[in-house]
Amino acid sequence: MKILAIAGSNSETSINKLLVSYASTLIENAEVEIVDMNDFEMPIYKHQREAESGVPQEAHDFATRIDSADALLISLSEHNGTYSTAFKNVFDWTSRIKDRAVWNQIPMLLMATAPGGRGGLGVLEAAEKRFPLHGGNIIDTFTLPFFNDNFDKEAVSISNTEKDTELKEKIQKLSAVESILEK
């Protein structure tokens, strides 16, 4: 099974990248590719730019990575209650590829974390509404509030036993869907 792990942030110290990296270790016998949003930096989407130059190659490359995966782990950083600009721009450009549903119905576990008590709940709510309109096959969601209290950065793992168990159960649910699809 090939897992594409996406952190919706371009920060070199992204807590969502830490979360999605940890989550990816919980899937047994999987080949994991962790996506760095910095590899897909493009001009800010503008209709005139698309009309003049077409969709940038980076958007096509992002789509190719999605298509090569059996399952997606996506952890979105929350900026003012919604996606980071870096993620939104890649999402916007990818959505402009002709005859393409961005997520191509690939099963996904959608996650978020933040330093505060909502744990990125705003961005999860936005994504839960938007992603299915773009081919998102959301199997489940997970949020980790109070990241600095609930995640051990040195061990790269969730230190809150209850939240760790919850994530592991959701990973099993995603793995079970993928196993069914393989048959």
PDB file of C-alpha atoms in Angstrom:
ATOM      1  CA  MET A   1       0.000   0.000   0.000  1.00  0.00           C
ATOM      2  CA  LYS A   2       1.315   3.461  -0.901  1.00  0.00           C
ATOM      3  CA  ILE A   3       0.455   6.315   1.436  1.00  0.00           C
ATOM      4  CA  LEU A   4       0.790   9.955   0.485  1.00  0.00           C
ATOM      5  CA  ALA A   5       1.173  12.049   3.646  1.00  0.00           C
ATOM      6  CA  ILE A   6       0.446  15.738   3.094  1.00  0.00           C
ATOM      7  CA  ALA A   7       1.004  18.525   5.594  1.00  0.00           C
ATOM      8  CA  GLY A   8      -0.947  21.565   4.444  1.00  0.00           C
ATOM      9  CA  SER A   9       1.796  23.973   5.459  1.00  0.00           C
ATOM     10  CA  ASN A  10       4.984  25.384   3.991  1.00  0.00           C
ATOM     11  CA  SER A  11       6.585  25.926   7.406  1.00  0.00           C
ATOM     12  CA  GLU A  12       9.894  24.167   8.051  1.00  0.00           C
ATOM     13  CA  THR A  13       8.724  23.645  11.660  1.00  0.00           C
ATOM     14  CA  SER A  14       5.158  22.582  10.851  1.00  0.00           C
ATOM     15  CA  ILE A  15       3.364  20.829  13.679  1.00  0.00           C
ATOM     16  CA  ASN A  16       0.980  19.374  11.107  1.00  0.00           C
ATOM     17  CA  LYS A  17       3.941  17.815   9.316  1.00  0.00           C
ATOM     18  CA  LEU A  18       4.982  16.236  12.618  1.00  0.00           C
ATOM     19  CA  LEU A  19       1.439  14.885  13.115  1.00  0.00           C
ATOM     20  CA  VAL A  20       1.083  13.486   9.598  1.00  0.00           C
ATOM     21  CA  SER A  21       4.594  11.984   9.793  1.00  0.00           C
ATOM     22  CA  TYR A  22       3.692  10.219  13.015  1.00  0.00           C
ATOM     23  CA  ALA A  23       0.342   9.038  11.639  1.00  0.00           C
ATOM     24  CA  SER A  24       2.101   7.578   8.601  1.00  0.00           C
ATOM     25  CA  THR A  25       4.221   5.333  10.861  1.00  0.00           C
ATOM     26  CA  LEU A  26       1.068   3.705  12.199  1.00  0.00           C
ATOM     27  CA  ILE A  27       0.212   2.003   8.920  1.00  0.00           C
ATOM     28  CA  GLU A  28       1.932  -1.344   8.645  1.00  0.00           C
ATOM     29  CA  ASN A  29       3.596  -2.548   5.458  1.00  0.00           C
ATOM     30  CA  ALA A  30       3.128   0.757   3.693  1.00  0.00           C
ATOM     31  CA  GLU A  31       5.362   2.742   1.422  1.00  0.00           C
ATOM     32  CA  VAL A  32       5.040   6.349   2.619  1.00  0.00           C
ATOM     33  CA  GLU A  33       5.817   9.537   0.749  1.00  0.00           C
ATOM     34  CA  ILE A  34       5.695  12.724   2.797  1.00  0.00           C
ATOM     35  CA  VAL A  35       4.834  15.754   0.686  1.00  0.00           C
ATOM     36  CA  ASP A  36       6.560  19.069   1.276  1.00  0.00           C
ATOM     37  CA  MET A  37       4.310  21.896   0.100  1.00  0.00           C
ATOM     38  CA  ASN A  38       7.445  23.914  -0.735  1.00  0.00           C
ATOM     39  CA  ASP A  39       8.036  21.535  -3.656  1.00  0.00           C
ATOM     40  CA  PHE A  40       4.816  22.827  -5.236  1.00  0.00           C
ATOM     41  CA  GLU A  41       5.247  26.568  -4.879  1.00  0.00           C
ATOM     42  CA  MET A  42       3.536  28.366  -7.762  1.00  0.00           C
ATOM     43  CA  PRO A  43       2.349  31.877  -8.570  1.00  0.00           C
ATOM     44  CA  ILE A  44      -0.866  32.776  -6.765  1.00  0.00           C
ATOM     45  CA  TYR A  45      -3.803  31.510  -8.796  1.00  0.00           C
ATOM     46  CA  LYS A  46      -5.384  34.093 -11.061  1.00  0.00           C
ATOM     47  CA  HIS A  47      -7.781  33.403 -13.932  1.00  0.00           C
ATOM     48  CA  GLN A  48      -5.840  35.659 -16.329  1.00  0.00           C
ATOM     49  CA  ARG A  49      -2.595  33.874 -15.454  1.00  0.00           C
ATOM     50  CA  GLU A  50      -4.223  30.517 -16.202  1.00  0.00           C
ATOM     51  CA  ALA A  51      -5.591  31.832 -19.523  1.00  0.00           C
ATOM     52  CA  GLU A  52      -2.148  33.153 -20.524  1.00  0.00           C
ATOM     53  CA  SER A  53       0.113  30.366 -19.248  1.00  0.00           C
ATOM     54  CA  GLY A  54      -2.055  27.372 -18.435  1.00  0.00           C
ATOM     55  CA  VAL A  55      -1.830  25.277 -15.275  1.00  0.00           C
ATOM     56  CA  PRO A  56       1.739  25.128 -13.879  1.00  0.00           C
ATOM     57  CA  GLN A  57       3.654  21.853 -14.043  1.00  0.00           C
ATOM     58  CA  GLU A  58       3.814  21.771 -10.218  1.00  0.00           C
ATOM     59  CA  ALA A  59       0.025  21.325 -10.071  1.00  0.00           C
ATOM     60  CA  HIS A  60       0.247  18.423 -12.521  1.00  0.00           C
ATOM     61  CA  ASP A  61       3.076  16.929 -10.437  1.00  0.00           C
ATOM     62  CA  PHE A  62       0.948  17.225  -7.280  1.00  0.00           C
ATOM     63  CA  ALA A  63      -1.949  15.483  -9.063  1.00  0.00           C
ATOM     64  CA  THR A  64       0.389  12.703 -10.211  1.00  0.00           C
ATOM     65  CA  ARG A  65       1.502  12.117  -6.621  1.00  0.00           C
ATOM     66  CA  ILE A  66      -2.126  11.888  -5.498  1.00  0.00           C
ATOM     67  CA  ASP A  67      -2.925   9.424  -8.280  1.00  0.00           C
ATOM     68  CA  SER A  68       0.002   7.201  -7.310  1.00  0.00           C
ATOM     69  CA  ALA A  69      -1.339   6.754  -3.757  1.00  0.00           C
ATOM     70  CA  ASP A  70      -3.656   4.119  -2.369  1.00  0.00           C
ATOM     71  CA  ALA A  71      -4.573   6.309   0.609  1.00  0.00           C
ATOM     72  CA  LEU A  72      -4.032   9.885   1.736  1.00  0.00           C
ATOM     73  CA  LEU A  73      -3.144  11.234   5.154  1.00  0.00           C
ATOM     74  CA  ILE A  74      -3.709  14.979   5.160  1.00  0.00           C
ATOM     75  CA  SER A  75      -3.011  17.225   8.140  1.00  0.00           C
ATOM     76  CA  LEU A  76      -4.051  20.811   7.510  1.00  0.00           C
ATOM     77  CA  SER A  77      -2.623  23.809   9.265  1.00  0.00           C
ATOM     78  CA  GLU A  78      -5.181  26.414  10.215  1.00  0.00           C
ATOM     79  CA  HIS A  79      -4.640  30.054   9.330  1.00  0.00           C
ATOM     80  CA  ASN A  80      -7.489  32.325  10.439  1.00  0.00           C
ATOM     81  CA  GLY A  81      -9.934  29.423  10.513  1.00  0.00           C
ATOM     82  CA  THR A  82      -9.136  27.934   7.118  1.00  0.00           C
ATOM     83  CA  TYR A  83      -6.341  26.522   4.921  1.00  0.00           C
ATOM     84  CA  SER A  84      -2.852  27.983   4.800  1.00  0.00           C
ATOM     85  CA  THR A  85      -2.181  30.059   1.704  1.00  0.00           C
ATOM     86  CA  ALA A  86       0.468  27.586   0.535  1.00  0.00           C
ATOM     87  CA  PHE A  87      -1.988  24.681   0.619  1.00  0.00           C
ATOM     88  CA  LYS A  88      -4.914  26.651  -0.823  1.00  0.00           C
ATOM     89  CA  ASN A  89      -2.866  27.774  -3.811  1.00  0.00           C
ATOM     90  CA  VAL A  90      -1.806  24.210  -4.662  1.00  0.00           C
ATOM     91  CA  PHE A  91      -5.410  23.059  -4.180  1.00  0.00           C
ATOM     92  CA  ASP A  92      -6.712  25.875  -6.424  1.00  0.00           C
ATOM     93  CA  TRP A  93      -4.242  25.206  -9.244  1.00  0.00           C
ATOM     94  CA  THR A  94      -4.797  21.439  -9.080  1.00  0.00           C
ATOM     95  CA  SER A  95      -8.553  21.987  -9.292  1.00  0.00           C
ATOM     96  CA  ARG A  96      -8.000  23.739 -12.632  1.00  0.00           C
ATOM     97  CA  ILE A  97      -6.578  20.669 -14.361  1.00  0.00           C
ATOM     98  CA  LYS A  98      -9.066  19.749 -17.079  1.00  0.00           C
ATOM     99  CA  ASP A  99     -11.328  16.772 -16.300  1.00  0.00           C
ATOM    100  CA  ARG A 100      -9.769  16.303 -12.858  1.00  0.00           C
ATOM    101  CA  ALA A 101     -11.257  15.850  -9.407  1.00  0.00           C
ATOM    102  CA  VAL A 102      -8.446  17.017  -7.115  1.00  0.00           C
ATOM    103  CA  TRP A 103      -8.525  14.061  -4.706  1.00  0.00           C
ATOM    104  CA  ASN A 104      -9.652  11.481  -7.283  1.00  0.00           C
ATOM    105  CA  GLN A 105     -11.780   9.537  -4.727  1.00  0.00           C
ATOM    106  CA  ILE A 106      -8.686   8.156  -2.974  1.00  0.00           C
ATOM    107  CA  PRO A 107      -9.559   7.242   0.643  1.00  0.00           C
ATOM    108  CA  MET A 108      -8.252   9.835   3.098  1.00  0.00           C
ATOM    109  CA  LEU A 109      -7.894  10.487   6.778  1.00  0.00           C
ATOM    110  CA  LEU A 110      -8.205  14.222   7.268  1.00  0.00           C
ATOM    111  CA  MET A 111      -6.424  15.689  10.295  1.00  0.00           C
ATOM    112  CA  ALA A 112      -5.433  18.966  11.922  1.00  0.00           C
ATOM    113  CA  THR A 113      -3.579  20.139  14.986  1.00  0.00           C
ATOM    114  CA  ALA A 114      -2.960  23.507  16.572  1.00  0.00           C
ATOM    115  CA  PRO A 115      -1.575  24.938  19.802  1.00  0.00           C
ATOM    116  CA  GLY A 116      -5.085  25.920  20.973  1.00  0.00           C
ATOM    117  CA  GLY A 117      -8.047  24.021  22.323  1.00  0.00           C
ATOM    118  CA  ARG A 118      -9.897  23.658  19.011  1.00  0.00           C
ATOM    119  CA  GLY A 119      -6.951  21.857  17.429  1.00  0.00           C
ATOM    120  CA  GLY A 120      -7.576  23.155  13.918  1.00  0.00           C
ATOM    121  CA  LEU A 121     -11.277  22.336  13.988  1.00  0.00           C
ATOM    122  CA  GLY A 122     -12.102  25.323  11.742  1.00  0.00           C
ATOM    123  CA  VAL A 123      -9.933  24.104   8.881  1.00  0.00           C
ATOM    124  CA  LEU A 124     -11.269  20.554   9.285  1.00  0.00           C
ATOM    125  CA  GLU A 125     -14.835  21.827   9.025  1.00  0.00           C
ATOM    126  CA  ALA A 126     -13.952  23.811   5.891  1.00  0.00           C
ATOM    127  CA  ALA A 127     -12.230  20.812   4.309  1.00  0.00           C
ATOM    128  CA  GLU A 128     -15.059  18.418   5.206  1.00  0.00           C
ATOM    129  CA  LYS A 129     -17.459  20.652   3.283  1.00  0.00           C
ATOM    130  CA  ARG A 130     -15.167  21.431   0.330  1.00  0.00           C
ATOM    131  CA  PHE A 131     -13.139  18.270  -0.360  1.00  0.00           C
ATOM    132  CA  PRO A 132     -16.083  16.004  -1.342  1.00  0.00           C
ATOM    133  CA  LEU A 133     -16.924  18.529  -4.064  1.00  0.00           C
ATOM    134  CA  HIS A 134     -13.429  17.887  -5.460  1.00  0.00           C
ATOM    135  CA  GLY A 135     -13.333  14.095  -5.302  1.00  0.00           C
ATOM    136  CA  GLY A 136     -12.534  13.837  -1.591  1.00  0.00           C
ATOM    137  CA  ASN A 137     -13.274  10.416  -0.109  1.00  0.00           C
ATOM    138  CA  ILE A 138     -12.999  11.303   3.592  1.00  0.00           C
ATOM    139  CA  ILE A 139     -13.038   8.110   5.651  1.00  0.00           C
ATOM    140  CA  ASP A 140     -12.632   9.917   8.974  1.00  0.00           C
ATOM    141  CA  THR A 141     -11.234  13.016  10.667  1.00  0.00           C
ATOM    142  CA  PHE A 142      -8.933  13.601  13.619  1.00  0.00           C
ATOM    143  CA  THR A 143      -7.984  16.692  15.542  1.00  0.00           C
ATOM    144  CA  LEU A 144      -5.251  17.099  18.131  1.00  0.00           C
ATOM    145  CA  PRO A 145      -5.833  20.157  20.349  1.00  0.00           C
ATOM    146  CA  PHE A 146      -3.140  21.729  22.521  1.00  0.00           C
ATOM    147  CA  PHE A 147      -0.357  20.319  20.337  1.00  0.00           C
ATOM    148  CA  ASN A 148       2.459  21.396  22.666  1.00  0.00           C
ATOM    149  CA  ASP A 149       0.855  19.537  25.594  1.00  0.00           C
ATOM    150  CA  ASN A 150      -0.236  16.448  23.651  1.00  0.00           C
ATOM    151  CA  PHE A 151       2.666  15.720  21.291  1.00  0.00           C
ATOM    152  CA  ASP A 152       6.231  14.712  22.122  1.00  0.00           C
ATOM    153  CA  LYS A 153       8.396  16.374  19.453  1.00  0.00           C
ATOM    154  CA  GLU A 154      11.515  14.406  20.383  1.00  0.00           C
ATOM    155  CA  ALA A 155       9.773  11.024  20.178  1.00  0.00           C
ATOM    156  CA  VAL A 156       7.598  12.252  17.264  1.00  0.00           C
ATOM    157  CA  SER A 157       4.479  10.745  18.808  1.00  0.00           C
ATOM    158  CA  ILE A 158       1.288  11.719  20.555  1.00  0.00           C
ATOM    159  CA  SER A 159       1.863  11.780  24.306  1.00  0.00           C
ATOM    160  CA  ASN A 160      -1.836  11.952  25.229  1.00  0.00           C
ATOM    161  CA  THR A 161      -2.855   8.283  25.506  1.00  0.00           C
ATOM    162  CA  GLU A 162      -6.533   8.903  24.749  1.00  0.00           C
ATOM    163  CA  LYS A 163      -5.802  10.928  21.586  1.00  0.00           C
ATOM    164  CA  ASP A 164      -3.128   8.442  20.496  1.00  0.00           C
ATOM    165  CA  THR A 165      -5.607   5.570  20.797  1.00  0.00           C
ATOM    166  CA  GLU A 166      -8.198   7.586  18.866  1.00  0.00           C
ATOM    167  CA  LEU A 167      -5.753   8.224  16.012  1.00  0.00           C
ATOM    168  CA  LYS A 168      -4.717   4.565  15.896  1.00  0.00           C
ATOM    169  CA  GLU A 169      -8.366   3.506  15.620  1.00  0.00           C
ATOM    170  CA  LYS A 170      -8.912   5.938  12.748  1.00  0.00           C
ATOM    171  CA  ILE A 171      -5.762   4.707  10.995  1.00  0.00           C
ATOM    172  CA  GLN A 172      -7.127   1.144  11.305  1.00  0.00           C
ATOM    173  CA  LYS A 173     -10.402   2.307   9.773  1.00  0.00           C
ATOM    174  CA  LEU A 174      -8.527   3.825   6.810  1.00  0.00           C
ATOM    175  CA  SER A 175      -6.392   0.695   6.453  1.00  0.00           C
ATOM    176  CA  ALA A 176      -9.502  -1.507   6.491  1.00  0.00           C
ATOM    177  CA  VAL A 177     -11.086   0.516   3.667  1.00  0.00           C
ATOM    178  CA  GLU A 178      -7.915   0.213   1.613  1.00  0.00           C
ATOM    179  CA  SER A 179      -7.753  -3.560   2.266  1.00  0.00           C
ATOM    180  CA  ILE A 180     -11.319  -3.933   1.016  1.00  0.00           C
ATOM    181  CA  LEU A 181     -10.520  -1.923  -2.109  1.00  0.00           C
ATOM    182  CA  GLU A 182      -7.529  -4.163  -2.879  1.00  0.00           C
ATOM    183  CA  LYS A 183      -9.740  -7.291  -3.010  1.00  0.00           C
TER     184      LYS A 183
END
